[in-house]
């Protein structure tokens, strides 16, 4: 709880520039504020800041849970359509300006869990937890075209796994390139990835790219009264497999935001990468999507 409180302040709650005026100028100002705030953490090499959004969704409803995989977790009861979903995500800066006056090195960690808290017949197990340690280099940028500013580019190595043994073990390693473009209250992120090859004997999910594809596309908008909307698309068009997520949030109290999330398709979690999910979730998030420190995906 203490760590969650730290992640909810103060960088994530800093005010972004006013949304009136030239979109390119706004995006440049937002990027400059973010750079200045991130620079303040350089004096403390162990300063923790938010990475992706931190949220707690005490009610989620999935119309199509995977009963077969749940039977591998427990033989008691049946999988419940309702469960709790939450995400914890933070980053720590390791090095400044690796390439002249640009290129900051970070370590990040994201954990996302699906908890069958209401399933007392099955002793309320954690159905799935995904662990994502990551090392990345951020390059600030100010290149602009057609009213959009390429505010940041990222090169990252990320490991993702669910920490289980066979037959439920799922894991993979990727290198991804992420570019963020902003225009006033709009933000677009393109994040293609390349999977690090594994031997057939070590590969828990050899067909994962058939369902998850080769990258993510995210589009977000800041609305009036600090409401925020974001959509994400992933998948493999040649196989006809897609995963879509929509998030909508607005201020609730003391920096906490009411959060609605909708997911449909493949790739929501490692265990469900090849299982079609149809989930609606309600709860709270602790840091806004748009902040002076950047776009929290």
XYZ file of C-alpha atoms in Angstrom:
297
model
C 0.000 0.000 0.000
C 2.886 2.344 0.766
C 4.373 1.693 -2.660
C 1.006 2.312 -4.323
C 0.778 5.611 -2.510
C 4.243 6.591 -3.706
C 3.271 5.759 -7.267
C 0.196 7.965 -7.048
C 2.281 11.087 -6.263
C 3.858 13.605 -7.139
C 5.198 13.129 -10.671
C 2.058 11.451 -11.894
C -0.154 14.259 -10.636
C 1.837 17.174 -11.998
C -0.211 19.485 -14.186
C 0.194 19.384 -17.950
C 0.091 22.596 -20.000
C -3.241 24.151 -20.883
C -4.939 22.471 -23.833
C -5.678 25.749 -25.668
C -3.409 26.971 -28.441
C -1.140 25.366 -31.006
C -1.063 21.533 -30.727
C 2.625 21.321 -31.648
C 3.560 23.937 -29.050
C 1.471 22.157 -26.404
C 3.177 18.841 -27.135
C 6.614 20.431 -26.970
C 5.738 22.083 -23.654
C 4.453 18.784 -22.234
C 7.647 17.026 -23.284
C 9.778 19.756 -21.696
C 7.858 19.548 -18.403
C 8.264 15.778 -18.403
C 12.019 16.037 -19.025
C 12.421 18.546 -16.198
C 10.449 16.436 -13.730
C 12.304 13.259 -14.655
C 15.593 15.138 -14.261
C 14.693 15.938 -10.653
C 14.890 12.231 -9.830
C 18.466 11.974 -11.123
C 19.869 13.118 -7.767
C 18.310 10.048 -6.167
C 19.345 6.944 -8.128
C 16.653 4.868 -6.411
C 13.741 7.257 -7.007
C 10.625 5.329 -8.042
C 8.198 6.826 -10.554
C 5.144 5.503 -12.338
C 5.547 3.559 -15.539
C 2.307 2.099 -16.804
C -0.983 2.851 -15.116
C -1.545 1.478 -11.632
C -5.106 0.316 -11.139
C -7.335 -1.842 -8.966
C -10.522 -3.208 -10.559
C -12.525 -4.986 -7.818
C -15.200 -6.136 -10.237
C -14.558 -7.655 -13.648
C -16.933 -9.875 -15.586
C -15.733 -12.214 -18.329
C -18.427 -13.887 -20.411
C -16.004 -16.518 -21.723
C -13.617 -17.796 -18.999
C -11.329 -20.727 -19.808
C -12.627 -23.665 -17.766
C -10.011 -26.119 -19.080
C -7.007 -24.102 -17.858
C -8.706 -23.422 -14.529
C -8.977 -27.173 -13.967
C -5.172 -27.292 -14.062
C -5.039 -24.767 -11.178
C -7.573 -26.427 -8.876
C -9.961 -29.364 -8.955
C -12.359 -27.611 -6.593
C -15.326 -25.648 -7.904
C -15.655 -24.029 -11.329
C -14.088 -20.903 -12.755
C -16.037 -17.772 -11.768
C -17.083 -15.206 -14.385
C -16.332 -12.426 -11.854
C -12.874 -11.725 -10.458
C -10.527 -8.926 -9.379
C -7.919 -7.508 -11.750
C -5.104 -5.158 -10.733
C -1.841 -3.783 -12.085
C 1.239 -2.422 -10.317
C 3.899 -0.709 -12.435
C 6.950 1.433 -11.670
C 10.330 2.399 -13.092
C 13.736 3.403 -11.740
C 16.272 5.471 -13.654
C 19.689 3.832 -13.782
C 21.758 6.130 -16.030
C 21.401 9.607 -17.558
C 22.440 10.754 -21.028
C 24.106 7.631 -22.344
C 24.446 9.187 -25.806
C 25.553 12.785 -25.442
C 22.683 14.683 -23.864
C 20.064 12.012 -24.587
C 19.304 8.371 -23.913
C 18.269 7.574 -20.326
C 18.454 3.970 -19.088
C 15.640 2.590 -16.904
C 14.629 -0.586 -15.172
C 10.861 -1.146 -14.996
C 8.599 -3.739 -13.449
C 4.928 -4.385 -14.156
C 2.758 -7.007 -12.487
C -0.797 -7.730 -13.558
C -3.034 -10.215 -11.724
C -6.434 -11.851 -12.140
C -7.754 -13.038 -8.780
C -10.782 -15.315 -8.297
C -11.464 -13.578 -4.996
C -15.201 -14.313 -4.991
C -14.776 -17.989 -5.861
C -14.877 -19.448 -2.348
C -15.771 -22.908 -3.665
C -12.293 -23.042 -5.239
C -10.568 -21.338 -2.241
C -10.260 -18.004 -4.100
C -7.054 -18.710 -6.055
C -5.071 -16.310 -8.203
C -6.039 -17.552 -11.648
C -3.178 -15.755 -13.417
C -0.354 -13.325 -12.673
C 1.935 -11.873 -15.346
C 5.408 -10.628 -14.399
C 7.155 -8.138 -16.678
C 10.673 -6.958 -15.770
C 12.045 -4.637 -18.428
C 15.154 -2.633 -19.297
C 14.751 0.247 -21.733
C 16.404 3.395 -23.074
C 14.303 6.517 -23.609
C 15.252 9.073 -26.247
C 13.517 12.445 -25.973
C 12.643 14.061 -29.263
C 10.927 17.120 -30.682
C 10.562 16.241 -34.366
C 7.203 17.410 -35.721
C 5.162 16.940 -38.889
C 1.530 17.519 -39.856
C 0.698 18.896 -36.411
C 2.132 15.906 -34.497
C 5.265 15.891 -32.340
C 7.349 12.741 -31.897
C 7.973 13.377 -28.204
C 9.729 10.126 -27.282
C 11.285 6.982 -28.721
C 12.088 3.879 -26.693
C 14.183 0.761 -27.217
C 13.375 -2.013 -24.743
C 14.080 -5.597 -23.797
C 11.183 -7.152 -21.879
C 10.563 -10.557 -20.336
C 6.993 -11.661 -19.690
C 5.934 -14.834 -17.913
C 3.273 -16.197 -15.596
C 5.635 -18.019 -13.224
C 3.864 -21.359 -13.495
C 5.115 -24.859 -14.258
C 3.907 -27.044 -17.122
C 1.302 -27.367 -18.517
C 0.343 -23.764 -17.589
C 3.792 -22.214 -18.050
C 3.824 -19.261 -20.470
C 6.764 -16.964 -21.226
C 8.564 -15.050 -23.954
C 11.247 -12.403 -24.440
C 10.904 -9.461 -26.795
C 12.707 -6.414 -28.089
C 10.387 -3.564 -28.974
C 10.650 -0.088 -30.434
C 8.088 2.410 -29.184
C 7.412 5.842 -30.639
C 4.995 8.313 -29.072
C 3.407 11.131 -31.061
C 1.357 13.905 -29.465
C -0.840 16.654 -30.843
C -2.462 18.740 -28.148
C -4.840 16.447 -26.275
C -4.211 13.464 -28.575
C -1.476 10.850 -28.260
C -0.571 7.997 -30.605
C 1.869 5.218 -29.711
C 3.295 2.673 -32.142
C 5.150 -0.243 -30.539
C 6.284 -3.003 -32.925
C 8.161 -5.889 -31.313
C 10.461 -8.744 -32.278
C 10.345 -11.995 -30.344
C 13.691 -13.414 -29.207
C 13.826 -16.963 -30.661
C 13.677 -19.972 -28.337
C 14.414 -23.617 -28.885
C 11.406 -25.856 -29.453
C 12.027 -27.636 -26.155
C 11.928 -24.373 -24.168
C 9.042 -22.671 -25.967
C 5.844 -22.714 -23.868
C 3.774 -20.867 -26.472
C 5.188 -21.322 -29.990
C 2.128 -19.852 -31.727
C 1.740 -16.749 -29.569
C 2.419 -14.345 -32.453
C -0.448 -15.908 -34.373
C -2.787 -14.468 -31.721
C -0.930 -11.472 -30.240
C 0.770 -10.335 -33.426
C 3.864 -8.195 -33.784
C 3.124 -5.031 -31.843
C 0.580 -2.688 -30.262
C -1.111 0.491 -31.478
C -2.536 2.850 -28.859
C -4.574 6.033 -29.338
C -5.530 8.252 -26.399
C -7.300 11.556 -25.825
C -7.602 13.874 -22.855
C -11.164 15.191 -22.589
C -12.787 17.997 -20.626
C -12.640 17.989 -16.819
C -9.607 15.670 -16.912
C -11.532 12.733 -18.328
C -9.372 10.383 -20.394
C -10.008 7.834 -23.121
C -7.600 5.276 -24.582
C -7.894 2.469 -27.100
C -5.397 -0.288 -27.839
C -5.227 -2.743 -30.735
C -3.036 -5.819 -31.150
C -3.312 -9.011 -33.159
C -2.419 -10.829 -36.337
C -4.503 -9.656 -39.333
C -3.395 -12.569 -41.537
C -4.804 -15.029 -38.973
C -7.880 -12.915 -38.237
C -7.018 -12.724 -34.538
C -7.236 -9.425 -32.617
C -7.245 -8.071 -29.090
C -8.742 -4.691 -28.251
C -8.776 -2.770 -24.980
C -10.645 0.438 -24.151
C -10.008 2.463 -20.980
C -12.010 5.430 -19.708
C -11.257 7.240 -16.454
C -12.152 10.438 -14.624
C -11.210 12.097 -11.293
C -12.889 10.661 -8.208
C -11.206 11.863 -4.984
C -7.728 12.717 -3.664
C -5.917 11.826 -6.869
C -7.810 8.546 -7.309
C -9.655 8.071 -10.599
C -12.746 6.033 -11.400
C -11.778 3.581 -14.119
C -13.762 1.532 -16.646
C -11.944 -1.029 -18.809
C -13.215 -3.222 -21.630
C -11.264 -6.029 -23.312
C -12.307 -8.208 -26.217
C -10.223 -10.759 -28.088
C -6.915 -12.526 -27.619
C -3.798 -11.675 -25.628
C -5.223 -10.130 -22.441
C -2.935 -12.354 -20.361
C -0.283 -14.983 -20.981
C -2.577 -17.857 -20.027
C -5.335 -16.444 -22.274
C -3.126 -15.481 -25.214
C -4.972 -17.973 -27.446
C -8.352 -17.786 -25.700
C -10.924 -15.167 -26.663
C -11.790 -12.969 -23.683
C -14.847 -10.714 -23.373
C -14.403 -8.693 -20.165
C -15.859 -5.548 -18.595
C -14.085 -4.134 -15.518
C -14.896 -1.377 -13.008
C -12.635 0.133 -10.367
C -9.994 2.756 -9.721
C -6.660 3.912 -11.140
C -3.995 5.836 -9.259
C -2.239 7.770 -12.003
C -3.740 9.495 -15.044
C -3.033 8.405 -18.573
C -1.839 11.899 -19.477
C 0.576 13.476 -17.030
C 3.490 15.853 -17.125
C 5.803 12.850 -16.954
C 4.466 11.436 -20.204
C 1.926 8.923 -21.435
C 1.289 6.079 -18.961
C 0.251 3.177 -21.139
